[in-house]
Protein backbone atom coordinates (compact mmCIF):
# COMPACT_ATOMS: atom_id res chain seq x y z
CA UNK A 1 0.00 0.00 0.00
CA UNK A 2 1.28 3.46 -0.85
CA UNK A 3 1.43 6.32 1.62
CA UNK A 4 0.67 9.83 0.46
CA UNK A 5 1.39 13.31 1.66
CA UNK A 6 -1.45 15.61 2.63
CA UNK A 7 -1.66 19.29 3.40
CA UNK A 8 -1.77 20.11 7.09
CA UNK A 9 -3.51 23.12 8.58
CA UNK A 10 -0.08 24.66 9.16
CA UNK A 11 0.73 24.18 5.44
CA UNK A 12 -2.53 25.78 4.45
CA UNK A 13 -1.96 28.77 6.74
CA UNK A 14 1.55 29.19 5.33
CA UNK A 15 0.26 29.16 1.74
CA UNK A 16 -2.62 31.51 2.56
CA UNK A 17 -0.38 33.93 4.45
CA UNK A 18 2.15 34.19 1.64
CA UNK A 19 -0.59 34.58 -0.97
CA UNK A 20 -2.25 37.30 1.09
CA UNK A 21 1.08 39.09 1.52
CA UNK A 22 1.65 39.04 -2.26
CA UNK A 23 -1.83 40.41 -2.90
CA UNK A 24 -1.52 43.14 -0.29
CA UNK A 25 1.97 44.12 -1.48
CA UNK A 26 0.41 44.88 -4.85
CA UNK A 27 -2.83 46.39 -3.49
CA UNK A 28 -4.88 43.64 -5.14
CA UNK A 29 -8.31 42.84 -3.69
CA UNK A 30 -8.78 39.12 -4.33
CA UNK A 31 -10.22 35.93 -2.97
CA UNK A 32 -7.76 33.14 -2.17
CA UNK A 33 -8.87 29.53 -1.98
CA UNK A 34 -7.02 26.31 -1.22
CA UNK A 35 -8.35 22.82 -1.92
CA UNK A 36 -7.06 19.30 -1.30
CA UNK A 37 -6.23 16.80 -4.06
CA UNK A 38 -9.93 15.91 -4.40
CA UNK A 39 -10.94 19.53 -4.90
CA UNK A 40 -12.47 19.88 -1.42
CA UNK A 41 -12.31 23.39 0.00
CA UNK A 42 -9.83 23.81 2.85
CA UNK A 43 -9.46 27.61 2.90
CA UNK A 44 -11.36 30.60 1.58
CA UNK A 45 -10.26 34.15 2.24
CA UNK A 46 -11.86 37.18 0.60
CA UNK A 47 -9.74 40.27 1.09
CA UNK A 48 -11.38 43.63 1.70
CA UNK A 49 -12.67 45.11 -1.52
CA UNK A 50 -12.76 41.84 -3.48
CA UNK A 51 -15.85 41.40 -5.61
CA UNK A 52 -18.41 38.96 -4.18
CA UNK A 53 -18.29 36.78 -7.32
CA UNK A 54 -14.58 36.12 -6.68
CA UNK A 55 -15.60 33.98 -3.69
CA UNK A 56 -17.23 31.59 -6.17
CA UNK A 57 -14.63 31.78 -8.93
CA UNK A 58 -11.48 31.22 -6.83
CA UNK A 59 -12.57 27.83 -5.39
CA UNK A 60 -13.75 26.70 -8.84
CA UNK A 61 -10.33 27.51 -10.32
CA UNK A 62 -8.60 25.66 -7.46
CA UNK A 63 -10.84 22.60 -7.84
CA UNK A 64 -10.19 22.47 -11.59
CA UNK A 65 -6.42 22.66 -11.05
CA UNK A 66 -6.50 20.00 -8.33
CA UNK A 67 -8.64 17.48 -10.21
CA UNK A 68 -6.81 18.03 -13.50
CA UNK A 69 -3.38 18.13 -11.86
CA UNK A 70 -2.43 21.10 -14.05
CA UNK A 71 -2.95 24.83 -14.14
CA UNK A 72 -6.51 25.83 -14.97
CA UNK A 73 -5.14 28.04 -17.77
CA UNK A 74 -4.61 24.91 -19.86
CA UNK A 75 -8.36 24.39 -20.04
CA UNK A 76 -9.05 28.03 -20.84
CA UNK A 77 -6.50 27.83 -23.67
CA UNK A 78 -8.08 24.63 -25.05
CA UNK A 79 -11.48 26.29 -25.19
CA UNK A 80 -10.10 29.52 -26.66
CA UNK A 81 -8.32 27.47 -29.33
CA UNK A 82 -11.57 25.95 -30.51
CA UNK A 83 -12.18 22.88 -28.35
CA UNK A 84 -15.52 24.25 -27.20
CA UNK A 85 -16.88 20.84 -26.23
CA UNK A 86 -14.54 20.88 -23.22
CA UNK A 87 -16.97 23.30 -21.58
CA UNK A 88 -19.14 20.24 -20.88
CA UNK A 89 -16.41 18.39 -18.91
CA UNK A 90 -17.99 17.05 -15.71
CA UNK A 91 -17.17 18.58 -12.32
CA UNK A 92 -15.05 21.39 -13.76
CA UNK A 93 -16.38 24.91 -13.42
CA UNK A 94 -13.28 27.08 -13.09
CA UNK A 95 -12.00 26.84 -16.64
CA UNK A 96 -10.16 30.14 -16.26
CA UNK A 97 -6.54 31.02 -15.57
CA UNK A 98 -5.81 31.41 -11.86
CA UNK A 99 -5.80 27.85 -10.49
CA UNK A 100 -2.38 26.35 -9.73
CA UNK A 101 -1.72 22.83 -8.43
CA UNK A 102 0.34 22.29 -5.29
CA UNK A 103 3.05 19.75 -6.12
CA UNK A 104 5.54 18.55 -3.49
CA UNK A 105 8.12 15.89 -4.33
CA UNK A 106 6.17 14.99 -7.45
CA UNK A 107 2.89 14.47 -5.58
CA UNK A 108 -0.22 16.56 -6.22
CA UNK A 109 -1.53 17.68 -2.84
CA UNK A 110 -4.19 20.15 -3.93
CA UNK A 111 -4.34 23.57 -5.53
CA UNK A 112 -4.62 27.28 -4.95
CA UNK A 113 -7.20 29.35 -6.82
CA UNK A 114 -7.22 33.14 -6.88
CA UNK A 115 -9.75 35.53 -8.38
CA UNK A 116 -10.11 39.28 -8.42
CA UNK A 117 -7.43 40.82 -10.64
CA UNK A 118 -5.93 40.05 -14.06
CA UNK A 119 -5.56 36.31 -14.53
CA UNK A 120 -1.75 36.52 -14.69
CA UNK A 121 -1.81 38.41 -11.39
CA UNK A 122 -4.11 35.77 -9.88
CA UNK A 123 -1.48 33.17 -10.84
CA UNK A 124 1.31 35.32 -9.38
CA UNK A 125 -0.50 35.36 -6.04
CA UNK A 126 -1.19 31.60 -6.12
CA UNK A 127 2.43 30.77 -6.95
CA UNK A 128 3.70 33.07 -4.20
CA UNK A 129 1.57 31.13 -1.74
CA UNK A 130 2.75 27.74 -2.98
CA UNK A 131 6.40 28.89 -2.87
CA UNK A 132 6.04 29.42 0.88
CA UNK A 133 5.90 25.64 1.36
CA UNK A 134 9.52 25.36 0.25
CA UNK A 135 10.68 28.25 2.47
PDB file of C-alpha atoms in Angstrom:
ATOM      1  CA  UNK A   1       0.000   0.000   0.000  1.00  0.00           C
ATOM      2  CA  UNK A   2       1.281   3.458  -0.852  1.00  0.00           C
ATOM      3  CA  UNK A   3       1.428   6.322   1.622  1.00  0.00           C
ATOM      4  CA  UNK A   4       0.670   9.829   0.457  1.00  0.00           C
ATOM      5  CA  UNK A   5       1.395  13.308   1.657  1.00  0.00           C
ATOM      6  CA  UNK A   6      -1.446  15.608   2.633  1.00  0.00           C
ATOM      7  CA  UNK A   7      -1.659  19.293   3.395  1.00  0.00           C
ATOM      8  CA  UNK A   8      -1.772  20.113   7.090  1.00  0.00           C
ATOM      9  CA  UNK A   9      -3.513  23.119   8.577  1.00  0.00           C
ATOM     10  CA  UNK A  10      -0.081  24.662   9.157  1.00  0.00           C
ATOM     11  CA  UNK A  11       0.734  24.179   5.442  1.00  0.00           C
ATOM     12  CA  UNK A  12      -2.534  25.782   4.449  1.00  0.00           C
ATOM     13  CA  UNK A  13      -1.962  28.766   6.743  1.00  0.00           C
ATOM     14  CA  UNK A  14       1.552  29.188   5.334  1.00  0.00           C
ATOM     15  CA  UNK A  15       0.265  29.165   1.739  1.00  0.00           C
ATOM     16  CA  UNK A  16      -2.616  31.514   2.561  1.00  0.00           C
ATOM     17  CA  UNK A  17      -0.377  33.927   4.453  1.00  0.00           C
ATOM     18  CA  UNK A  18       2.146  34.194   1.638  1.00  0.00           C
ATOM     19  CA  UNK A  19      -0.590  34.578  -0.972  1.00  0.00           C
ATOM     20  CA  UNK A  20      -2.254  37.299   1.092  1.00  0.00           C
ATOM     21  CA  UNK A  21       1.079  39.089   1.524  1.00  0.00           C
ATOM     22  CA  UNK A  22       1.645  39.040  -2.263  1.00  0.00           C
ATOM     23  CA  UNK A  23      -1.835  40.407  -2.905  1.00  0.00           C
ATOM     24  CA  UNK A  24      -1.523  43.142  -0.288  1.00  0.00           C
ATOM     25  CA  UNK A  25       1.965  44.124  -1.477  1.00  0.00           C
ATOM     26  CA  UNK A  26       0.412  44.881  -4.853  1.00  0.00           C
ATOM     27  CA  UNK A  27      -2.833  46.392  -3.494  1.00  0.00           C
ATOM     28  CA  UNK A  28      -4.882  43.642  -5.145  1.00  0.00           C
ATOM     29  CA  UNK A  29      -8.306  42.840  -3.694  1.00  0.00           C
ATOM     30  CA  UNK A  30      -8.779  39.117  -4.329  1.00  0.00           C
ATOM     31  CA  UNK A  31     -10.223  35.927  -2.973  1.00  0.00           C
ATOM     32  CA  UNK A  32      -7.756  33.141  -2.173  1.00  0.00           C
ATOM     33  CA  UNK A  33      -8.867  29.530  -1.977  1.00  0.00           C
ATOM     34  CA  UNK A  34      -7.024  26.314  -1.221  1.00  0.00           C
ATOM     35  CA  UNK A  35      -8.348  22.820  -1.917  1.00  0.00           C
ATOM     36  CA  UNK A  36      -7.058  19.300  -1.305  1.00  0.00           C
ATOM     37  CA  UNK A  37      -6.232  16.799  -4.061  1.00  0.00           C
ATOM     38  CA  UNK A  38      -9.926  15.908  -4.396  1.00  0.00           C
ATOM     39  CA  UNK A  39     -10.941  19.529  -4.897  1.00  0.00           C
ATOM     40  CA  UNK A  40     -12.472  19.879  -1.423  1.00  0.00           C
ATOM     41  CA  UNK A  41     -12.313  23.392   0.000  1.00  0.00           C
ATOM     42  CA  UNK A  42      -9.834  23.808   2.848  1.00  0.00           C
ATOM     43  CA  UNK A  43      -9.457  27.605   2.896  1.00  0.00           C
ATOM     44  CA  UNK A  44     -11.357  30.596   1.575  1.00  0.00           C
ATOM     45  CA  UNK A  45     -10.261  34.154   2.241  1.00  0.00           C
ATOM     46  CA  UNK A  46     -11.865  37.177   0.604  1.00  0.00           C
ATOM     47  CA  UNK A  47      -9.739  40.267   1.089  1.00  0.00           C
ATOM     48  CA  UNK A  48     -11.378  43.632   1.701  1.00  0.00           C
ATOM     49  CA  UNK A  49     -12.673  45.107  -1.520  1.00  0.00           C
ATOM     50  CA  UNK A  50     -12.762  41.836  -3.479  1.00  0.00           C
ATOM     51  CA  UNK A  51     -15.851  41.403  -5.615  1.00  0.00           C
ATOM     52  CA  UNK A  52     -18.411  38.962  -4.180  1.00  0.00           C
ATOM     53  CA  UNK A  53     -18.286  36.783  -7.325  1.00  0.00           C
ATOM     54  CA  UNK A  54     -14.580  36.122  -6.678  1.00  0.00           C
ATOM     55  CA  UNK A  55     -15.596  33.981  -3.686  1.00  0.00           C
ATOM     56  CA  UNK A  56     -17.226  31.590  -6.169  1.00  0.00           C
ATOM     57  CA  UNK A  57     -14.630  31.782  -8.929  1.00  0.00           C
ATOM     58  CA  UNK A  58     -11.484  31.220  -6.827  1.00  0.00           C
ATOM     59  CA  UNK A  59     -12.569  27.828  -5.393  1.00  0.00           C
ATOM     60  CA  UNK A  60     -13.751  26.702  -8.837  1.00  0.00           C
ATOM     61  CA  UNK A  61     -10.331  27.510 -10.317  1.00  0.00           C
ATOM     62  CA  UNK A  62      -8.605  25.657  -7.458  1.00  0.00           C
ATOM     63  CA  UNK A  63     -10.845  22.596  -7.839  1.00  0.00           C
ATOM     64  CA  UNK A  64     -10.190  22.472 -11.587  1.00  0.00           C
ATOM     65  CA  UNK A  65      -6.419  22.663 -11.046  1.00  0.00           C
ATOM     66  CA  UNK A  66      -6.502  19.997  -8.327  1.00  0.00           C
ATOM     67  CA  UNK A  67      -8.638  17.483 -10.210  1.00  0.00           C
ATOM     68  CA  UNK A  68      -6.812  18.025 -13.497  1.00  0.00           C
ATOM     69  CA  UNK A  69      -3.379  18.132 -11.859  1.00  0.00           C
ATOM     70  CA  UNK A  70      -2.434  21.096 -14.054  1.00  0.00           C
ATOM     71  CA  UNK A  71      -2.947  24.832 -14.137  1.00  0.00           C
ATOM     72  CA  UNK A  72      -6.508  25.831 -14.974  1.00  0.00           C
ATOM     73  CA  UNK A  73      -5.143  28.035 -17.770  1.00  0.00           C
ATOM     74  CA  UNK A  74      -4.606  24.909 -19.862  1.00  0.00           C
ATOM     75  CA  UNK A  75      -8.365  24.391 -20.043  1.00  0.00           C
ATOM     76  CA  UNK A  76      -9.045  28.029 -20.837  1.00  0.00           C
ATOM     77  CA  UNK A  77      -6.500  27.826 -23.665  1.00  0.00           C
ATOM     78  CA  UNK A  78      -8.078  24.628 -25.050  1.00  0.00           C
ATOM     79  CA  UNK A  79     -11.480  26.289 -25.185  1.00  0.00           C
ATOM     80  CA  UNK A  80     -10.101  29.523 -26.655  1.00  0.00           C
ATOM     81  CA  UNK A  81      -8.316  27.473 -29.325  1.00  0.00           C
ATOM     82  CA  UNK A  82     -11.570  25.945 -30.510  1.00  0.00           C
ATOM     83  CA  UNK A  83     -12.175  22.876 -28.347  1.00  0.00           C
ATOM     84  CA  UNK A  84     -15.523  24.254 -27.198  1.00  0.00           C
ATOM     85  CA  UNK A  85     -16.884  20.839 -26.234  1.00  0.00           C
ATOM     86  CA  UNK A  86     -14.539  20.883 -23.222  1.00  0.00           C
ATOM     87  CA  UNK A  87     -16.967  23.304 -21.578  1.00  0.00           C
ATOM     88  CA  UNK A  88     -19.137  20.236 -20.881  1.00  0.00           C
ATOM     89  CA  UNK A  89     -16.412  18.394 -18.911  1.00  0.00           C
ATOM     90  CA  UNK A  90     -17.985  17.050 -15.710  1.00  0.00           C
ATOM     91  CA  UNK A  91     -17.167  18.576 -12.322  1.00  0.00           C
ATOM     92  CA  UNK A  92     -15.054  21.389 -13.764  1.00  0.00           C
ATOM     93  CA  UNK A  93     -16.384  24.912 -13.417  1.00  0.00           C
ATOM     94  CA  UNK A  94     -13.279  27.078 -13.087  1.00  0.00           C
ATOM     95  CA  UNK A  95     -12.001  26.840 -16.642  1.00  0.00           C
ATOM     96  CA  UNK A  96     -10.161  30.144 -16.259  1.00  0.00           C
ATOM     97  CA  UNK A  97      -6.537  31.024 -15.566  1.00  0.00           C
ATOM     98  CA  UNK A  98      -5.809  31.409 -11.864  1.00  0.00           C
ATOM     99  CA  UNK A  99      -5.805  27.846 -10.491  1.00  0.00           C
ATOM    100  CA  UNK A 100      -2.385  26.352  -9.726  1.00  0.00           C
ATOM    101  CA  UNK A 101      -1.722  22.833  -8.430  1.00  0.00           C
ATOM    102  CA  UNK A 102       0.337  22.287  -5.292  1.00  0.00           C
ATOM    103  CA  UNK A 103       3.053  19.748  -6.121  1.00  0.00           C
ATOM    104  CA  UNK A 104       5.540  18.546  -3.488  1.00  0.00           C
ATOM    105  CA  UNK A 105       8.119  15.886  -4.325  1.00  0.00           C
ATOM    106  CA  UNK A 106       6.173  14.987  -7.447  1.00  0.00           C
ATOM    107  CA  UNK A 107       2.891  14.468  -5.584  1.00  0.00           C
ATOM    108  CA  UNK A 108      -0.222  16.557  -6.218  1.00  0.00           C
ATOM    109  CA  UNK A 109      -1.528  17.680  -2.843  1.00  0.00           C
ATOM    110  CA  UNK A 110      -4.190  20.145  -3.931  1.00  0.00           C
ATOM    111  CA  UNK A 111      -4.340  23.570  -5.533  1.00  0.00           C
ATOM    112  CA  UNK A 112      -4.622  27.285  -4.952  1.00  0.00           C
ATOM    113  CA  UNK A 113      -7.196  29.354  -6.815  1.00  0.00           C
ATOM    114  CA  UNK A 114      -7.219  33.136  -6.877  1.00  0.00           C
ATOM    115  CA  UNK A 115      -9.751  35.528  -8.382  1.00  0.00           C
ATOM    116  CA  UNK A 116     -10.108  39.276  -8.421  1.00  0.00           C
ATOM    117  CA  UNK A 117      -7.435  40.824 -10.640  1.00  0.00           C
ATOM    118  CA  UNK A 118      -5.928  40.048 -14.058  1.00  0.00           C
ATOM    119  CA  UNK A 119      -5.556  36.313 -14.527  1.00  0.00           C
ATOM    120  CA  UNK A 120      -1.752  36.524 -14.687  1.00  0.00           C
ATOM    121  CA  UNK A 121      -1.809  38.410 -11.386  1.00  0.00           C
ATOM    122  CA  UNK A 122      -4.106  35.767  -9.877  1.00  0.00           C
ATOM    123  CA  UNK A 123      -1.478  33.173 -10.839  1.00  0.00           C
ATOM    124  CA  UNK A 124       1.305  35.316  -9.382  1.00  0.00           C
ATOM    125  CA  UNK A 125      -0.505  35.356  -6.038  1.00  0.00           C
ATOM    126  CA  UNK A 126      -1.188  31.602  -6.117  1.00  0.00           C
ATOM    127  CA  UNK A 127       2.427  30.772  -6.955  1.00  0.00           C
ATOM    128  CA  UNK A 128       3.704  33.070  -4.200  1.00  0.00           C
ATOM    129  CA  UNK A 129       1.569  31.134  -1.744  1.00  0.00           C
ATOM    130  CA  UNK A 130       2.745  27.744  -2.978  1.00  0.00           C
ATOM    131  CA  UNK A 131       6.396  28.888  -2.875  1.00  0.00           C
ATOM    132  CA  UNK A 132       6.038  29.423   0.875  1.00  0.00           C
ATOM    133  CA  UNK A 133       5.903  25.642   1.363  1.00  0.00           C
ATOM    134  CA  UNK A 134       9.519  25.364   0.251  1.00  0.00           C
ATOM    135  CA  UNK A 135      10.677  28.245   2.468  1.00  0.00           C
TER     136      UNK A 135
END
